[in-house]
Coordinates of C-alpha atoms in Angstrom, one line a residue:
Chain A
X1 CA -0.2 0.0 0.0
X2 CA 1.1 3.6 -0.7
X3 CA 2.1 5.9 2.7
X4 CA -0.5 8.2 1.5
X5 CA -3.0 5.6 1.0
X6 CA -2.3 4.6 4.2
X7 CA -2.5 7.6 5.6
X8 CA -5.8 8.5 3.9
X9 CA -7.1 5.5 5.0
X10 CA -6.3 5.7 8.4
X11 CA -7.7 9.9 8.5
X12 CA -11.1 8.4 7.2
X13 CA -11.1 5.8 9.9
X14 CA -10.8 7.6 12.6
X15 CA -12.5 10.5 11.5
X16 CA -15.7 7.9 11.0
X17 CA -15.3 6.2 13.9
X18 CA -14.9 10.0 16.0
X19 CA -18.8 10.1 14.5
X20 CA -20.0 6.8 15.6
X21 CA -18.6 8.2 19.3
X22 CA -19.8 11.4 19.3
X23 CA -23.1 11.5 17.7
X24 CA -25.2 14.6 17.1
X25 CA -28.5 14.2 19.6
X26 CA -30.1 17.5 19.1
X27 CA -33.6 16.2 20.5
X28 CA -31.1 15.9 24.1
X29 CA -32.0 19.0 26.6
X30 CA -27.9 19.6 26.2
X31 CA -27.5 19.5 22.6
X32 CA -26.1 22.4 22.8
X33 CA -23.0 21.3 24.8
X34 CA -22.8 18.2 22.4
X35 CA -22.6 20.3 19.1
X36 CA -19.8 22.8 20.5
X37 CA -18.1 19.3 20.9
X38 CA -18.4 18.3 17.8
X39 CA -17.7 22.0 16.3
X40 CA -14.2 21.8 17.7
X41 CA -13.8 17.9 16.7
X42 CA -14.2 18.3 13.5
X43 CA -12.1 21.2 12.2
X44 CA -10.1 19.0 9.9
X45 CA -7.2 18.4 12.3
X46 CA -4.2 16.5 10.7
X47 CA -5.2 13.6 13.5
X48 CA -0.9 12.6 13.7
X49 CA -1.6 11.3 17.0
X50 CA -4.5 9.1 16.4
X51 CA -2.2 8.2 13.1
X52 CA 0.9 7.4 15.9
X53 CA -1.0 5.1 17.7
X54 CA -2.7 3.4 14.9
X55 CA 0.5 2.6 13.1
X56 CA 2.5 1.2 16.1
X57 CA -0.5 -1.2 17.1
X58 CA 0.2 -2.1 12.8
X59 CA 3.7 -2.5 13.3
X60 CA 3.8 -4.0 17.1
X61 CA 1.4 -6.8 15.2
X62 CA -2.0 -5.7 16.3
X63 CA -5.3 -5.6 14.1
X64 CA -5.2 -1.2 14.0
X65 CA -9.2 -1.3 13.7
X66 CA -8.9 -2.7 16.8
X67 CA -7.3 0.2 18.4
X68 CA -9.8 2.8 16.8
X69 CA -11.5 4.0 20.1
X70 CA -7.9 4.7 21.4
X71 CA -7.0 6.8 18.3
X72 CA -10.5 9.0 18.5
X73 CA -9.5 9.1 22.2
X74 CA -6.6 10.7 21.4
X75 CA -7.9 13.1 19.2
X76 CA -10.6 13.9 21.7
X77 CA -8.1 14.7 24.1
X78 CA -5.9 16.7 22.0
X79 CA -9.7 19.0 20.9
X80 CA -10.7 19.5 24.8
X81 CA -6.7 21.1 24.8
X82 CA -6.8 23.2 22.0
X83 CA -10.3 24.5 23.4
X84 CA -9.1 24.8 26.4
X85 CA -5.8 27.0 25.8
X86 CA -7.8 29.2 23.4
X87 CA -9.8 30.7 26.5
X88 CA -9.7 34.0 27.6
X89 CA -8.0 33.1 30.8
X90 CA -5.4 31.6 29.3
X91 CA -4.3 32.5 25.6
X92 CA -7.3 34.4 24.5
X93 CA -7.1 33.4 21.3
X94 CA -9.9 33.6 18.8
X95 CA -9.5 31.9 15.7
X96 CA -8.3 28.3 15.4
X97 CA -8.1 26.2 12.1
X98 CA -9.4 29.1 10.5
X99 CA -12.2 29.2 12.1
X100 CA -13.5 30.9 15.0
X101 CA -12.4 29.2 18.7
X102 CA -15.1 27.8 21.1
X103 CA -15.5 30.3 23.2
X104 CA -16.0 33.0 20.2
X105 CA -18.8 30.3 19.1
X106 CA -20.5 28.8 21.8
X107 CA -19.6 31.7 24.8
X108 CA -17.0 30.8 27.3
X109 CA -18.6 28.5 29.8
X110 CA -20.1 25.9 27.0
X111 CA -16.7 25.9 25.9
X112 CA -15.1 25.0 29.4
X113 CA -17.9 22.2 29.3
X114 CA -17.1 20.7 25.9
X115 CA -13.6 20.6 26.7
X116 CA -14.2 19.1 30.0
X117 CA -17.0 16.5 28.1
X118 CA -14.5 15.8 25.6
X119 CA -11.6 14.8 27.9
X120 CA -14.3 12.6 29.9
X121 CA -15.6 11.3 26.3
X122 CA -12.0 9.7 25.9
X123 CA -12.0 7.7 28.6
X124 CA -15.6 6.3 28.0
X125 CA -15.0 5.4 24.6
X126 CA -11.5 3.8 25.5
X127 CA -13.7 1.6 28.1
X128 CA -16.3 1.0 26.7
X129 CA -17.0 -3.1 26.9
X130 CA -19.3 -2.5 23.8
X131 CA -16.6 -0.6 21.5
X132 CA -13.5 -3.3 21.3
X133 CA -15.0 -6.4 23.3
X134 CA -11.8 -8.5 21.4
X135 CA -9.2 -6.4 22.9
X136 CA -7.5 -7.6 25.8
X137 CA -9.1 -5.8 29.2
X138 CA -5.6 -5.4 30.4
X139 CA -4.3 -4.0 27.3
X140 CA -6.7 -1.7 27.5
X141 CA -6.1 -0.5 31.2
X142 CA -2.4 -0.8 30.6
X143 CA -2.9 1.5 27.3
X144 CA -5.9 4.1 28.9
X145 CA -3.7 4.4 31.6
X146 CA -0.6 5.4 29.8
X147 CA -2.9 8.1 27.6
X148 CA -4.2 9.4 31.3
X149 CA -0.5 9.8 32.8
X150 CA 0.5 11.3 29.2
X151 CA -2.7 14.4 29.3
X152 CA -2.2 14.8 33.1
X153 CA 0.0 16.4 35.9
X154 CA 3.3 15.2 35.0
X155 CA 2.6 15.1 30.9
X156 CA 0.4 17.7 28.8
X157 CA -1.7 19.0 31.6
X158 CA 1.4 20.0 33.6
X159 CA 3.2 21.4 30.1
X160 CA 0.3 24.2 29.7
X161 CA 1.1 25.1 33.3
X162 CA 4.9 25.8 32.2
X163 CA 3.8 27.8 29.5
X164 CA 1.0 30.1 31.3
X165 CA 3.9 30.9 34.0
X166 CA 6.6 31.6 30.9
X167 CA 10.4 31.8 31.7
X168 CA 11.9 31.7 35.2
X169 CA 14.4 33.7 36.5
X170 CA 17.8 32.4 36.0
X171 CA 17.1 29.2 34.0
X172 CA 18.4 28.2 30.6
X173 CA 15.5 29.4 27.8
X174 CA 16.5 26.5 25.6
X175 CA 16.3 24.1 28.5
X176 CA 13.0 25.7 29.7
X177 CA 11.8 25.5 26.1
X178 CA 12.3 21.7 25.7
X179 CA 11.2 21.0 29.1
X180 CA 7.3 22.6 28.6
X181 CA 7.1 21.5 24.8
X182 CA 8.4 17.6 26.2
X183 CA 5.0 17.8 28.6
X184 CA 3.2 20.2 26.2
X185 CA 3.5 18.3 22.9
X186 CA 5.8 15.3 23.3
X187 CA 4.0 13.8 26.6
X188 CA 0.8 12.7 24.5
X189 CA 2.7 12.0 21.1
X190 CA 5.2 9.3 23.3
X191 CA 1.7 8.2 24.8
X192 CA 0.3 7.7 21.4
X193 CA 2.8 5.2 20.5
X194 CA 3.6 3.4 23.5
X195 CA -0.1 2.9 23.6
X196 CA -0.2 1.9 19.9
X197 CA 2.9 -0.4 21.3
X198 CA 0.8 -2.2 24.2
X199 CA -2.3 -2.2 22.1
X200 CA -0.2 -4.5 19.5
X201 CA 1.8 -7.1 21.6
X202 CA 4.9 -5.0 21.1
X203 CA 7.2 -6.3 23.2
X204 CA 9.1 -3.8 25.9
X205 CA 12.2 -2.7 23.9
X206 CA 10.3 -2.2 20.7
X207 CA 7.9 0.2 22.8
X208 CA 10.6 1.8 24.7
X209 CA 12.1 2.3 21.1
X210 CA 8.1 4.0 19.9
X211 CA 8.6 6.2 23.1
X212 CA 11.9 7.8 22.1
X213 CA 11.0 7.8 18.5
X214 CA 8.0 9.9 19.4
X215 CA 9.8 12.1 22.1
X216 CA 12.0 13.2 19.7
X217 CA 9.4 13.9 16.9
X218 CA 7.3 15.7 19.2
X219 CA 10.3 18.4 20.1
X220 CA 10.9 18.7 16.3
X221 CA 7.1 18.9 15.8
X222 CA 7.0 22.2 17.8
X223 CA 10.3 23.6 17.1
X224 CA 8.8 23.6 13.1
X225 CA 5.7 24.7 14.6
X226 CA 7.5 27.5 15.8
X227 CA 9.1 28.3 12.6
X228 CA 5.5 28.2 11.4
X229 CA 4.8 31.1 13.5
X230 CA 7.0 33.3 12.1
X231 CA 7.1 32.8 8.5
X232 CA 3.7 31.8 8.2
X233 CA 0.7 33.4 6.6
X234 CA -2.0 33.8 9.6
X235 CA -4.7 32.8 6.5
X236 CA -2.9 29.4 5.8
X237 CA -2.0 28.5 9.5
X238 CA -6.1 29.4 10.4
X239 CA -4.6 31.1 13.4
X240 CA -3.1 34.4 14.1
X241 CA 0.7 34.3 13.1
X242 CA 3.1 35.6 15.5
X243 CA 1.2 35.3 18.5
X244 CA 3.4 33.2 20.4
X245 CA 6.2 35.0 19.9
X246 CA 4.1 38.6 21.1
X247 CA 2.7 36.7 23.9
X248 CA 6.5 36.3 25.3
X249 CA 6.1 32.1 24.7
X250 CA 8.6 30.2 25.5
X251 CA 9.2 29.8 21.3
X252 CA 12.6 28.3 20.0
X253 CA 13.0 31.0 16.8
X254 CA 14.1 34.3 19.0
X255 CA 16.5 32.0 21.3
X256 CA 18.5 30.0 18.5
X257 CA 17.9 32.1 15.2
X258 CA 15.8 30.6 12.3
X259 CA 18.8 28.7 10.7
X260 CA 19.5 26.9 13.6
X261 CA 15.9 25.9 14.2
X262 CA 15.5 24.4 10.9
X263 CA 18.4 22.5 11.5
X264 CA 17.3 21.1 14.6
X265 CA 14.1 20.1 13.5
X266 CA 15.6 17.9 10.4
X267 CA 18.4 16.9 13.5
X268 CA 15.5 15.2 15.6
X269 CA 13.5 14.1 12.9
X270 CA 16.6 12.2 11.9
X271 CA 17.3 11.0 15.6
X272 CA 13.8 9.6 16.0
X273 CA 13.7 8.1 12.6
X274 CA 16.8 5.7 13.8
X275 CA 14.6 4.4 16.7
X276 CA 12.9 2.7 14.0
X277 CA 14.5 -0.3 13.4
X278 CA 13.4 -1.6 16.3
X279 CA 10.2 -2.6 14.7
X280 CA 11.6 -5.1 12.0
X281 CA 9.6 -6.1 9.3
X282 CA 8.0 -2.2 8.9
X283 CA 9.0 -1.8 5.7
X284 CA 10.6 -4.2 2.7
X285 CA 14.2 -3.7 1.5
X286 CA 15.1 -0.8 -0.1
X287 CA 11.7 0.8 1.1
X288 CA 11.3 3.3 3.7
X289 CA 9.0 2.6 6.2
X290 CA 5.5 4.4 6.3
X291 CA 6.4 5.7 10.3
X292 CA 9.7 7.2 8.4
X293 CA 7.5 8.7 5.5
X294 CA 5.5 10.4 8.1
X295 CA 8.3 12.0 10.0
X296 CA 9.5 13.1 7.1
X297 CA 6.3 14.5 6.3
X298 CA 5.1 16.1 9.6
X299 CA 9.0 18.0 9.0
X300 CA 8.3 19.4 5.3
X301 CA 4.7 20.5 6.1
X302 CA 3.5 24.6 5.7
X303 CA 0.6 23.7 8.0
Chain B
X1 CA -18.5 -2.0 63.9
X2 CA -20.9 1.3 65.2
X3 CA -21.8 3.5 61.7
X4 CA -20.1 6.3 62.8
X5 CA -16.8 4.4 63.1
X6 CA -17.2 2.8 59.5
X7 CA -17.9 6.4 58.4
X8 CA -15.0 7.6 59.9
X9 CA -12.9 4.9 58.6
X10 CA -14.0 5.3 54.9
X11 CA -13.3 9.2 54.9
X12 CA -10.1 8.8 56.3
X13 CA -9.1 5.2 54.5
X14 CA -10.1 7.9 51.2
X15 CA -8.1 11.3 53.0
X16 CA -4.6 9.1 53.6
X17 CA -5.4 7.4 49.7
X18 CA -5.6 10.6 48.0
X19 CA -2.1 12.3 50.0
X20 CA -0.4 9.4 48.0
X21 CA -2.4 9.7 45.0
X22 CA -1.8 12.9 44.4
X23 CA 1.3 13.8 46.6
X24 CA 3.6 16.9 47.0
X25 CA 6.1 17.2 44.1
X26 CA 7.7 21.0 45.6
X27 CA 10.5 20.2 43.1
X28 CA 9.3 19.8 40.0
X29 CA 8.4 22.9 37.8
X30 CA 4.8 22.0 37.9
X31 CA 4.4 22.5 41.4
X32 CA 1.8 25.0 41.6
X33 CA -0.3 23.2 39.6
X34 CA -0.2 20.4 41.8
X35 CA -0.5 22.5 44.7
X36 CA -3.8 23.9 43.3
X37 CA -5.0 20.3 42.7
X38 CA -4.2 19.8 46.4
X39 CA -5.5 22.6 47.1
X40 CA -9.2 22.4 46.5
X41 CA -8.9 18.2 47.2
X42 CA -7.9 18.2 50.9
X43 CA -10.6 21.2 51.5
X44 CA -12.8 19.4 53.9
X45 CA -14.8 17.3 51.5
X46 CA -17.9 15.4 52.6
X47 CA -16.5 12.2 50.4
X48 CA -20.5 11.0 50.1
X49 CA -19.2 9.5 46.8
X50 CA -16.0 7.5 48.1
X51 CA -18.0 6.1 50.7
X52 CA -21.1 5.2 48.9
X53 CA -18.9 3.2 46.1
X54 CA -16.9 1.6 48.8
X55 CA -20.1 0.7 50.8
X56 CA -21.3 -1.0 47.7
X57 CA -18.3 -3.0 47.3
X58 CA -18.4 -3.9 50.4
X59 CA -22.1 -5.6 50.7
X60 CA -21.6 -6.7 47.3
X61 CA -19.1 -8.8 48.8
X62 CA -15.9 -7.4 48.1
X63 CA -12.4 -6.0 49.8
X64 CA -13.4 -2.3 50.2
X65 CA -9.9 -1.5 50.5
X66 CA -9.3 -2.5 46.8
X67 CA -11.9 0.1 45.9
X68 CA -10.3 3.0 47.5
X69 CA -8.1 3.8 43.9
X70 CA -11.9 4.6 42.2
X71 CA -13.7 6.1 45.4
X72 CA -10.7 8.8 45.2
X73 CA -11.2 8.8 41.4
X74 CA -14.9 9.8 42.1
X75 CA -13.5 12.7 45.0
X76 CA -10.7 14.1 42.3
X77 CA -13.9 14.2 39.9
X78 CA -16.0 16.0 42.1
X79 CA -13.5 18.3 42.9
X80 CA -12.5 19.2 39.4
X81 CA -16.7 19.9 38.7
X82 CA -16.5 22.3 41.8
X83 CA -13.5 23.9 40.7
X84 CA -14.8 24.8 37.2
X85 CA -18.0 25.4 38.1
X86 CA -16.4 28.5 40.6
X87 CA -14.9 29.9 37.7
X88 CA -16.4 33.4 36.5
X89 CA -17.3 32.3 33.5
X90 CA -19.5 30.0 35.4
X91 CA -21.1 30.4 38.8
X92 CA -18.7 33.3 39.3
X93 CA -18.0 32.3 43.2
X94 CA -15.5 33.1 45.5
X95 CA -16.1 31.3 48.6
X96 CA -16.5 27.4 48.5
X97 CA -15.9 25.4 51.8
X98 CA -15.4 28.1 53.5
X99 CA -12.0 29.4 51.9
X100 CA -11.0 31.1 48.8
X101 CA -11.9 29.4 46.0
X102 CA -8.9 28.0 43.6
X103 CA -9.2 30.8 40.7
X104 CA -9.4 33.2 43.4
X105 CA -6.2 31.7 45.3
X106 CA -4.3 30.5 42.0
X107 CA -6.0 32.7 39.0
X108 CA -8.1 31.4 36.4
X109 CA -5.5 29.5 34.4
X110 CA -4.2 27.4 36.8
X111 CA -7.9 27.0 38.2
X112 CA -9.0 25.9 35.1
X113 CA -5.9 23.4 34.7
X114 CA -6.3 21.9 38.0
X115 CA -9.7 20.9 37.4
X116 CA -8.6 19.6 34.2
X117 CA -5.8 17.7 36.0
X118 CA -7.7 16.0 38.5
X119 CA -10.5 15.0 36.1
X120 CA -7.2 13.1 34.0
X121 CA -5.7 11.8 37.4
X122 CA -9.2 10.4 38.2
X123 CA -8.4 7.7 35.6
X124 CA -4.8 7.6 35.7
X125 CA -6.0 6.5 39.2
X126 CA -8.4 3.8 38.3
X127 CA -6.4 2.4 35.7
X128 CA -3.0 2.5 37.5
X129 CA -1.6 -1.1 37.0
X130 CA 0.5 -0.8 39.9
X131 CA -2.5 0.2 42.4
X132 CA -5.0 -2.3 42.6
X133 CA -3.0 -5.4 41.1
X134 CA -5.3 -7.6 42.7
X135 CA -8.7 -6.2 40.7
X136 CA -9.7 -8.3 37.8
X137 CA -8.8 -5.8 34.9
X138 CA -12.3 -6.2 33.1
X139 CA -14.3 -5.4 36.6
X140 CA -11.5 -1.9 36.5
X141 CA -12.9 -1.7 32.9
X142 CA -16.3 -1.5 33.3
X143 CA -16.1 0.1 36.8
X144 CA -14.1 3.0 35.4
X145 CA -16.5 3.0 32.5
X146 CA -19.2 3.9 34.3
X147 CA -17.8 6.6 36.5
X148 CA -17.0 7.9 32.8
X149 CA -20.0 8.1 31.7
X150 CA -21.6 9.3 34.9
X151 CA -19.4 12.4 34.7
X152 CA -19.8 13.0 30.9
X153 CA -21.8 14.8 27.9
X154 CA -24.9 12.4 28.9
X155 CA -23.9 13.0 32.7
X156 CA -23.0 15.8 35.0
X157 CA -21.2 17.9 32.3
X158 CA -24.8 17.3 30.4
X159 CA -26.4 18.4 33.6
X160 CA -23.7 21.9 34.5
X161 CA -24.3 23.1 30.8
X162 CA -28.2 22.5 31.6
X163 CA -27.9 24.5 34.6
X164 CA -26.3 27.7 32.8
X165 CA -28.8 27.6 30.5
X166 CA -31.7 27.7 32.6
X167 CA -34.9 27.2 32.5
X168 CA -36.3 26.8 29.2
X169 CA -39.6 28.9 27.8
X170 CA -42.5 26.6 28.2
X171 CA -40.9 23.7 29.6
X172 CA -42.3 22.4 33.5
X173 CA -40.0 24.1 35.9
X174 CA -40.0 21.1 38.5
X175 CA -39.7 18.4 35.5
X176 CA -36.9 20.3 34.5
X177 CA -35.1 21.3 38.1
X178 CA -35.4 17.2 38.3
X179 CA -33.7 17.0 35.2
X180 CA -31.0 19.1 35.6
X181 CA -29.9 17.3 39.5
X182 CA -30.9 14.6 37.7
X183 CA -27.5 14.6 35.3
X184 CA -25.8 16.9 37.9
X185 CA -25.7 15.3 41.2
X186 CA -27.8 11.8 40.2
X187 CA -25.4 10.4 37.7
X188 CA -22.2 10.6 39.5
X189 CA -23.9 9.5 42.9
X190 CA -25.6 6.9 40.7
X191 CA -22.3 5.7 39.1
X192 CA -20.6 5.5 42.6
X193 CA -22.8 3.0 43.7
X194 CA -22.6 1.0 39.8
X195 CA -19.0 0.7 40.0
X196 CA -19.0 -0.1 43.7
X197 CA -21.1 -3.1 42.9
X198 CA -19.1 -4.0 39.9
X199 CA -15.9 -3.9 41.7
X200 CA -17.5 -6.0 44.6
X201 CA -18.9 -8.5 42.0
X202 CA -22.8 -7.8 42.6
X203 CA -25.9 -10.1 41.0
X204 CA -27.3 -7.4 37.5
X205 CA -30.5 -7.3 40.2
X206 CA -28.3 -6.0 42.8
X207 CA -26.6 -3.5 40.7
X208 CA -29.8 -1.6 39.5
X209 CA -31.4 -1.1 42.5
X210 CA -27.7 0.2 43.8
X211 CA -28.6 2.6 40.9
X212 CA -32.0 3.3 42.0
X213 CA -30.7 3.7 45.6
X214 CA -28.6 6.7 44.4
X215 CA -30.5 8.2 42.0
X216 CA -32.9 9.0 44.3
X217 CA -30.6 9.7 47.1
X218 CA -29.0 12.2 44.6
X219 CA -32.4 14.3 44.1
X220 CA -33.4 14.0 47.5
X221 CA -29.3 15.8 48.6
X222 CA -29.7 18.4 46.0
X223 CA -33.3 19.2 47.2
X224 CA -31.7 19.6 51.0
X225 CA -28.9 21.3 48.9
X226 CA -31.2 23.8 47.9
X227 CA -33.1 23.9 51.2
X228 CA -30.0 24.9 53.0
X229 CA -29.1 27.6 50.3
X230 CA -32.3 29.0 51.8
X231 CA -32.7 28.5 54.9
X232 CA -28.5 28.4 56.1
X233 CA -26.0 30.5 57.1
X234 CA -22.9 31.4 55.0
X235 CA -20.7 31.1 57.3
X236 CA -21.4 27.5 58.2
X237 CA -22.2 26.4 55.1
X238 CA -19.0 27.8 53.6
X239 CA -20.5 29.7 50.2
X240 CA -22.4 32.4 49.9
X241 CA -26.0 30.9 50.8
X242 CA -29.0 32.2 49.0
X243 CA -26.7 32.4 45.7
X244 CA -28.4 30.1 43.6
X245 CA -31.9 31.4 43.7
X246 CA -30.2 35.2 43.1
X247 CA -28.6 33.7 39.9
X248 CA -32.1 32.4 38.4
X249 CA -30.9 28.8 38.9
X250 CA -33.5 26.1 38.7
X251 CA -34.3 25.2 42.2
X252 CA -37.1 23.3 43.8
X253 CA -37.5 25.8 47.2
X254 CA -39.1 28.7 45.3
X255 CA -41.1 26.0 42.8
X256 CA -42.8 23.9 45.6
X257 CA -42.1 25.7 48.7
X258 CA -40.1 24.7 51.4
X259 CA -42.3 22.9 53.3
X260 CA -43.5 20.7 50.1
X261 CA -39.3 20.3 49.4
X262 CA -39.2 19.2 53.1
X263 CA -41.6 16.8 52.4
X264 CA -40.0 15.8 49.1
X265 CA -36.8 15.1 50.7
X266 CA -38.0 12.7 53.4
X267 CA -40.2 10.7 50.8
X268 CA -37.2 10.5 48.2
X269 CA -34.8 9.3 50.9
X270 CA -37.2 6.5 52.2
X271 CA -37.9 5.6 48.5
X272 CA -34.3 5.2 48.0
X273 CA -34.1 3.3 51.1
X274 CA -36.7 0.7 50.0
X275 CA -34.4 -0.3 46.9
X276 CA -31.7 -1.6 49.5
X277 CA -33.0 -4.8 50.7
X278 CA -31.5 -6.4 47.3
X279 CA -28.5 -6.4 49.7
X280 CA -29.2 -9.4 52.1
X281 CA -27.3 -9.3 54.7
X282 CA -26.3 -6.0 54.4
X283 CA -27.8 -5.3 58.2
X284 CA -28.5 -8.1 61.2
X285 CA -31.9 -8.5 61.9
X286 CA -33.9 -5.6 63.6
X287 CA -30.8 -3.2 62.7
X288 CA -30.6 -0.9 60.1
X289 CA -27.9 -0.9 57.8
X290 CA -25.3 1.4 57.3
X291 CA -26.7 2.8 53.6
X292 CA -30.1 3.0 55.6
X293 CA -28.4 4.8 58.3
X294 CA -26.0 7.0 56.1
X295 CA -29.4 8.1 53.9
X296 CA -31.1 9.2 56.5
X297 CA -27.7 11.2 58.7
X298 CA -27.4 12.9 54.6
X299 CA -31.0 14.2 54.6
X300 CA -30.7 15.8 58.2
X301 CA -27.6 17.8 57.8
X302 CA -27.2 21.4 58.5
X303 CA -23.9 21.4 55.9

């Protein structure tokens, strides 16, 4: 299968599954809450975390379709984090993915609740005994636990706390920026890879390599985001370009300069790819694997 | 064992377990986030949902101590909901349990994240394979799923959405108030009872009775709350008395009057207690069971 086709298949499957997990229920009294959840969930996200989970499940020997509830849960958690990050008391953004932010469309209270409800729905979806009855309950428990840990105070939420606090006096800014984004972006990338491995039945060694791959990729991805924030066009990005730097966030470009940042993206990406041979049989001899291709695609993106 | 002693034992065990699940970590860069989580978690809550879960586990034949991660998860979820409900964009409260609200102490952004992180920590705690290795993973999955469903868009978060939207034109206000509070309070009470039953190995019939008990108790509890909001004293309540009514919330007292509300509390409570004989052996002949005693205590509370 061509890599582009596999990516399409994953993204389409995630989108279809999300619609069954978070269906429209116009007759319910709390229909507006569910409408707000859908509004942000179906806003054209790239579904990178779900794709990483599904592919690590597959290359670990699992059936990726059984992992769809977990892939979708990652997207629900990612979406909740964007809704809450955009709120006036956080980054106070108004545009996201080319559309008004949730709180602009639905008001702050409903946006707050839509985020809360998406985070909760992630666990409801992963743990539903009816959704993937063929999955071993112990793997379900461990995969969902890894995702919870990646999202919590020692992972993504902790990273967001550091982000709002900004740089601390006396600390080295590059180390700080890497620390923030290891938690804010890297923790959920790593959780995606690890959960995919657990669901697919990878060995512990493979799990460790998958986590190292995803952490390095997460940093590269974040530096690439900062480059786009500086070089990009608001229309094309779908959000306000230059905003991170203007808000005094810990971003890489002002610290290291554009050229060094581009070199960092390239070297972190090739470092990440170096962990992939742990998954033997991932690609035929002489071909590059899907994950190698995906990592390179992510680093060359303009969006 | 005396009922008072059992209640003390449960509450003490939950408090001790919470301290091990959410420990202070002053050296971590995101220490302030964890401090905010602890601030609200250890603010003197009554731990009613945890107690209901632990007791239903016990009377279903389980070892209540193995259920402590689930009991603590309920309290984390309850605490997150209070932090978010108090935010300026929701109920805009300043006092809770006799102390400044989280956002008054820590700022809105950290309060928002502390709620998010507590909700996430609930699932991390329930699903941690190291916390209760003796629990059957399938029971873990089902109990955690029931709790996620109780907290989400079709449960507590849905109820909060209805609460912020207020009464709708043309609807019957008493039915609406019961609908809101069935979700906002009843859904997590029911999840507590059901999860306790699942963990303890109750029959499906017992589960159904436990859920009916908890739903009725949840309504009675909420009406009792409304009575206290009208009759109570702000100092004693630890929050602003009369606030709900002043904000135009769907409360029971203005709808039905004080006397009818008190009668409703009594009749809903005795209705709830009527489901308890499904748990035979819960009390020796001639004695009242712990849950019967607890239900009566909850309805006679002044706090």
